[in-house]
CSV table of C-alpha atoms and ligand atoms in Angstrom, one decimal:
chain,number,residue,atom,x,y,z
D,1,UNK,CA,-10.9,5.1,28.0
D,2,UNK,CA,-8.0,3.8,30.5
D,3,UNK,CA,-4.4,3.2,28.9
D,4,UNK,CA,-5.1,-1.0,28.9
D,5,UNK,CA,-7.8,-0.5,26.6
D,6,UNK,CA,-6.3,1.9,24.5
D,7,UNK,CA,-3.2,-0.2,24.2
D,8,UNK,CA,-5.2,-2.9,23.2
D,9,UNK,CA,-7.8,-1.6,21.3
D,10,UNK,CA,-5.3,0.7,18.3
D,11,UNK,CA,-5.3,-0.5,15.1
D,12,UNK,CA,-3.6,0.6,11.9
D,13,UNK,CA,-6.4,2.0,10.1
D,14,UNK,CA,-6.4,2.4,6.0
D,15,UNK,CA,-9.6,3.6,5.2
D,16,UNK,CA,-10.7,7.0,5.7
D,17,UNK,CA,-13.4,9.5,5.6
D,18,UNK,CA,-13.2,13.0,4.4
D,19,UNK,CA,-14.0,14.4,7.6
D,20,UNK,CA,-11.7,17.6,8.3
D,21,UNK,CA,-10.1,16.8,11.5
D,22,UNK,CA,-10.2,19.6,14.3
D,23,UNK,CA,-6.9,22.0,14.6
D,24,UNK,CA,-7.6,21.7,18.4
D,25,UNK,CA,-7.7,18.0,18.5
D,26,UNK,CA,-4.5,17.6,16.4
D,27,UNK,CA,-3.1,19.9,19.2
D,28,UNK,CA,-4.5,17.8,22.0
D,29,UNK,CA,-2.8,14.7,19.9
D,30,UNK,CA,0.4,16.9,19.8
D,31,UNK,CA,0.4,17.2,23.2
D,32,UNK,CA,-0.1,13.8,24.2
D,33,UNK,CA,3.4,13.2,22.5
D,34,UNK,CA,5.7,15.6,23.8
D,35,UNK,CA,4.0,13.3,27.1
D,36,UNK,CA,6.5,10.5,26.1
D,37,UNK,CA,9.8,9.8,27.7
D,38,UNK,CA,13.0,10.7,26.3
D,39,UNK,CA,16.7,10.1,26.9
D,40,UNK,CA,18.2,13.1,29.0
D,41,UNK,CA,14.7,14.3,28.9
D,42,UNK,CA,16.1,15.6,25.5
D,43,UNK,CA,13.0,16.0,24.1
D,44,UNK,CA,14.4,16.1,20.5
D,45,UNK,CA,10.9,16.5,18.0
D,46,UNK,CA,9.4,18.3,16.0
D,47,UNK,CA,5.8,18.0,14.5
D,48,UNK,CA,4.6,18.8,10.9
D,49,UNK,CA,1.0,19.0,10.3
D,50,UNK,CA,0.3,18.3,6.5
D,51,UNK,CA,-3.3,19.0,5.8
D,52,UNK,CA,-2.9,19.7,1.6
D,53,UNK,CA,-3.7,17.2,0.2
D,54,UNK,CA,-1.4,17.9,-3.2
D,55,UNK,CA,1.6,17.7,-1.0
D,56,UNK,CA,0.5,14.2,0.2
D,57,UNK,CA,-0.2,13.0,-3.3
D,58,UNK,CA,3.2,14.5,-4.4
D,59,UNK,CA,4.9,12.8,-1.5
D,60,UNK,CA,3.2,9.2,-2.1
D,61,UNK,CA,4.3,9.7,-6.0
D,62,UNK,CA,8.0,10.1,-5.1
D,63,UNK,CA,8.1,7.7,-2.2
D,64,UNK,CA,6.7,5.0,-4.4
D,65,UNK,CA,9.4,5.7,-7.2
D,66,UNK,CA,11.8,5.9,-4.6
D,67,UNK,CA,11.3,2.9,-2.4
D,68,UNK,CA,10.9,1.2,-5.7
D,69,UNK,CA,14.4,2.2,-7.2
D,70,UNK,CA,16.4,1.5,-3.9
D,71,UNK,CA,14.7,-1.6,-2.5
D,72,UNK,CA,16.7,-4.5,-1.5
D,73,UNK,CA,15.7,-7.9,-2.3
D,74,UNK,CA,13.7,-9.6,0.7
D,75,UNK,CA,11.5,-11.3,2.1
D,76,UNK,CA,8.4,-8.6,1.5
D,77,UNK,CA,9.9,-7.1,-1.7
D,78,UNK,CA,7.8,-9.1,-4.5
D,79,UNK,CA,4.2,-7.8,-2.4
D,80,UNK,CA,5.9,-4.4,-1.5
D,81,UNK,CA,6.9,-3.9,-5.4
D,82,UNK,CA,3.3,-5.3,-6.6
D,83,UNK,CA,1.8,-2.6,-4.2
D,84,UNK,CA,4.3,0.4,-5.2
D,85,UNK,CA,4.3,0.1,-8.7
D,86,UNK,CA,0.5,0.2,-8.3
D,87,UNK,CA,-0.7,3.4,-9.8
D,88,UNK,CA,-3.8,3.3,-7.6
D,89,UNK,CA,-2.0,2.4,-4.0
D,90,UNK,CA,-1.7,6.1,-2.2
D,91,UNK,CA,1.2,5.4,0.5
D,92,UNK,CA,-0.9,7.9,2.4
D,93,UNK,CA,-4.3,6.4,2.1
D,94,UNK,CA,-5.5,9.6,1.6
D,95,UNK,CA,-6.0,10.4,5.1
D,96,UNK,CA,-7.2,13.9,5.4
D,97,UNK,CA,-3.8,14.7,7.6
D,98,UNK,CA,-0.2,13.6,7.9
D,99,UNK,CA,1.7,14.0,11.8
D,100,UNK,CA,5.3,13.7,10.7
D,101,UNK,CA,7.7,13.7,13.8
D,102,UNK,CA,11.3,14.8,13.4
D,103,UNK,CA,14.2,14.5,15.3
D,104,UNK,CA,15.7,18.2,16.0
D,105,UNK,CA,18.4,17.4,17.5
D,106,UNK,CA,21.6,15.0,17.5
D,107,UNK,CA,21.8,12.3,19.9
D,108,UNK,CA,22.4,8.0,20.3
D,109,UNK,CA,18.4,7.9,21.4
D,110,UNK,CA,16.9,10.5,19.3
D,111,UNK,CA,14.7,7.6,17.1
D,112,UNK,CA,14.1,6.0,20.2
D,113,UNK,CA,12.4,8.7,21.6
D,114,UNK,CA,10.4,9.8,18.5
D,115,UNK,CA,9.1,6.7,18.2
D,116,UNK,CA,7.8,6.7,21.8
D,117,UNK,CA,6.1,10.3,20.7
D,118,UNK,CA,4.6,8.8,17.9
D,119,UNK,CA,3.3,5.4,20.4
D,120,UNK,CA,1.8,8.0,22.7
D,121,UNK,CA,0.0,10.1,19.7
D,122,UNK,CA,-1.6,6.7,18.1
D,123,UNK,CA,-3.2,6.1,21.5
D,124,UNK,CA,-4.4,9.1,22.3
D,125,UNK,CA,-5.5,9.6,19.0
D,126,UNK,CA,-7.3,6.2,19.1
D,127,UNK,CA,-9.1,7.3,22.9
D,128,UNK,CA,-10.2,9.9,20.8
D,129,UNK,CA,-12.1,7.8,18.1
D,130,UNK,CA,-9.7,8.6,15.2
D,131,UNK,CA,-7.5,6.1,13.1
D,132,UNK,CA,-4.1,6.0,12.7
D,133,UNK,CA,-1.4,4.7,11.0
D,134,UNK,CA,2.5,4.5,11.0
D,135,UNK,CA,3.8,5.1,7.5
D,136,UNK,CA,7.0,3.2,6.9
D,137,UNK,CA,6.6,3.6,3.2
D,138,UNK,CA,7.6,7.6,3.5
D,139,UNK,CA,10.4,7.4,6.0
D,140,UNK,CA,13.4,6.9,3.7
D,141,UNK,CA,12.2,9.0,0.8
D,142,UNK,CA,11.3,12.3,3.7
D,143,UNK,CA,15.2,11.5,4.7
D,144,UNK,CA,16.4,12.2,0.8
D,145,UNK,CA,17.7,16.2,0.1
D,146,UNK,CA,14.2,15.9,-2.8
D,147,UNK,CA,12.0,14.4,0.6
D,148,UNK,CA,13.2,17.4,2.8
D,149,UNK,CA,12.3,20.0,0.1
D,150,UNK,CA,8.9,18.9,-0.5
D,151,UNK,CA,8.1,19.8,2.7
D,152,UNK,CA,11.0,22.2,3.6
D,153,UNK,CA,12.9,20.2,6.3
D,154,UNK,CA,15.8,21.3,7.2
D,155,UNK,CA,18.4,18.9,5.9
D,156,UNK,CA,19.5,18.4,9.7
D,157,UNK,CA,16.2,17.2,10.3
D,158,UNK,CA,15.6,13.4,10.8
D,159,UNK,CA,12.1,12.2,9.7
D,160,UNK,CA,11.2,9.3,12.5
D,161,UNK,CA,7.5,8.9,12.5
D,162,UNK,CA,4.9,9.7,9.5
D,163,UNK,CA,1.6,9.0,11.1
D,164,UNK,CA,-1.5,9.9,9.1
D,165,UNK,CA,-4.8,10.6,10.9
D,166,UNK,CA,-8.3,10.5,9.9
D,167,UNK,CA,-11.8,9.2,10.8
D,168,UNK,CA,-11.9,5.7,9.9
D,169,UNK,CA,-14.6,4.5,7.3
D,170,UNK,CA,-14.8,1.1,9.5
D,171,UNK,CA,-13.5,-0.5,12.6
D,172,UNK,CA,-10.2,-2.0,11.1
D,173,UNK,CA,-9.5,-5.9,11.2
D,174,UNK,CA,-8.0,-7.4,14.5
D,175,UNK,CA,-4.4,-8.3,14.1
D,176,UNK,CA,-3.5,-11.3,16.3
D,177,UNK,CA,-0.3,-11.2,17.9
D,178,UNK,CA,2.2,-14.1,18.5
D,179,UNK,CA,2.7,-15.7,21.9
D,180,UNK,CA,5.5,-13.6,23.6
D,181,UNK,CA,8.7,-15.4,23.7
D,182,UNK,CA,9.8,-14.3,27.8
D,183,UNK,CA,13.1,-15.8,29.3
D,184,UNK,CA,13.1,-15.1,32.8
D,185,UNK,CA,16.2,-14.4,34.7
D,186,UNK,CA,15.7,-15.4,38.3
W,201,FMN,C1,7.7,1.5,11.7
W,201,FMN,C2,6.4,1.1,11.1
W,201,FMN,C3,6.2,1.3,9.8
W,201,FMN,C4,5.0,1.0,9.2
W,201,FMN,N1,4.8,1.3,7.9
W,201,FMN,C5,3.6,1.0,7.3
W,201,FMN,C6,3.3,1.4,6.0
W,201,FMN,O1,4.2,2.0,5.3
W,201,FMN,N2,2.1,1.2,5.4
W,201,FMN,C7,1.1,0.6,6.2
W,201,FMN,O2,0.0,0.4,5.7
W,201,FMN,N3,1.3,0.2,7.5
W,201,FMN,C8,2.5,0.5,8.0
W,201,FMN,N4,2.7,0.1,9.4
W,201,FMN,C9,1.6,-0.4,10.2
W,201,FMN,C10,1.8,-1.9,10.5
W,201,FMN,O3,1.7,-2.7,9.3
W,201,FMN,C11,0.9,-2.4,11.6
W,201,FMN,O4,1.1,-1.6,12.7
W,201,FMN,C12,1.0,-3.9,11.8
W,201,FMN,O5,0.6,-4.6,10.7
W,201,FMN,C13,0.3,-4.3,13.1
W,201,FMN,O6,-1.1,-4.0,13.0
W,201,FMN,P1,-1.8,-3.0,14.0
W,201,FMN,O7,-1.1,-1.7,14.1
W,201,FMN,O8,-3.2,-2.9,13.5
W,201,FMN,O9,-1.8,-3.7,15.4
W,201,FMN,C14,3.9,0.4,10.0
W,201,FMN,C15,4.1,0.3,11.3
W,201,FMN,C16,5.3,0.6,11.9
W,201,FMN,C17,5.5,0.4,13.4
């Protein structure tokens, strides 16, 4: 698959199968990360793999309860507080496995270039006929002294990316994007 149609062709995908997922393959997904670009060539992440299931189910309890005690009113909030208070909703979508990224290391561009690890694992991930998804919902919670222990983080640790991973059930819906707004400078 070339890099257009990658680009392109990824989805957020919720629905999953049970199929275990191949240590090498989440290695070769690994790998396509540490590919990204980063300021200094700083190279400032780390990788979790979380396969156990109990620790994802205990991590989508607490987020929910979390996001739900320290949300600011917004635009989202009323659909986003529906959702969370949902018993049923699993933040995780029980994806057989979770690809947190971390930033190790101090630094102004240290997001910056986590997030460009976790753009580069999504594609290759999606070249190699699996589903992704960016998980939002366990960022701030995996940033709290309770998130970090769950999982053992070290409290200097910043949680960027939680992308889970999975085979998906079906091809996910097309998202339309908006015309690009460009202003051209000369
Ligand atoms: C920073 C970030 C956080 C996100 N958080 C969530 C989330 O918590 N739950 C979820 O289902 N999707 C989440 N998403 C996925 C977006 O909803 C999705 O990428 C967007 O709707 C565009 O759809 P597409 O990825 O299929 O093109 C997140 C995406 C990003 C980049």
């Amino acid at each position: 698959m070339d890099a257009n149609e990658a680009i392109a062709g990824r989805r957020a995908v919720r629905e999953y199968t049970e199929e275990v997922i191949d240590e090498g393959l989440i290695r070769r997904l690994i790998d396509a990360a540490v590919h990204a670009p980063s300021a200094v060539n700083q190279q400032p992440w780390t990788f979790m793999v979380v396969r156990d299931q109990s620790v994802l189910e205990r991590i989508s309890h607490d987020a929910k309860s979390y996001m739900l005690a320290s949300m600011p009113g917004g635009q989202h909030s009323g659909h986003f507080r529906s959702l969370l208070s949902d018993p049923k909703f699993h933040i995780f979508y029980r994806a057989p496995v979770l690809i947190l990224i971390s930033a190790v290391a101090q630094g102004p561009w240290v997001v910056e270039d986590c997030a460009l690890a976790a753009e580069n694992l999504m594609l290759a991930a999606y070249a190699a006929g699996l589903g992704t998804c960016w998980i939002g919902f366990a960022q701030s919670f995996l940033n709290t002294p309770d998130g970090k222990e769950v999982l053992g983080l070290p409290a200097a640790w910043v949680s960027v990316a939680p992308i889970i991973v999975g085979h998906p059930k079906a091809p996910p819906p097309d998202v339309p994007r908006k015309e690009p707004e460009v202003h051209w400078v000369g």
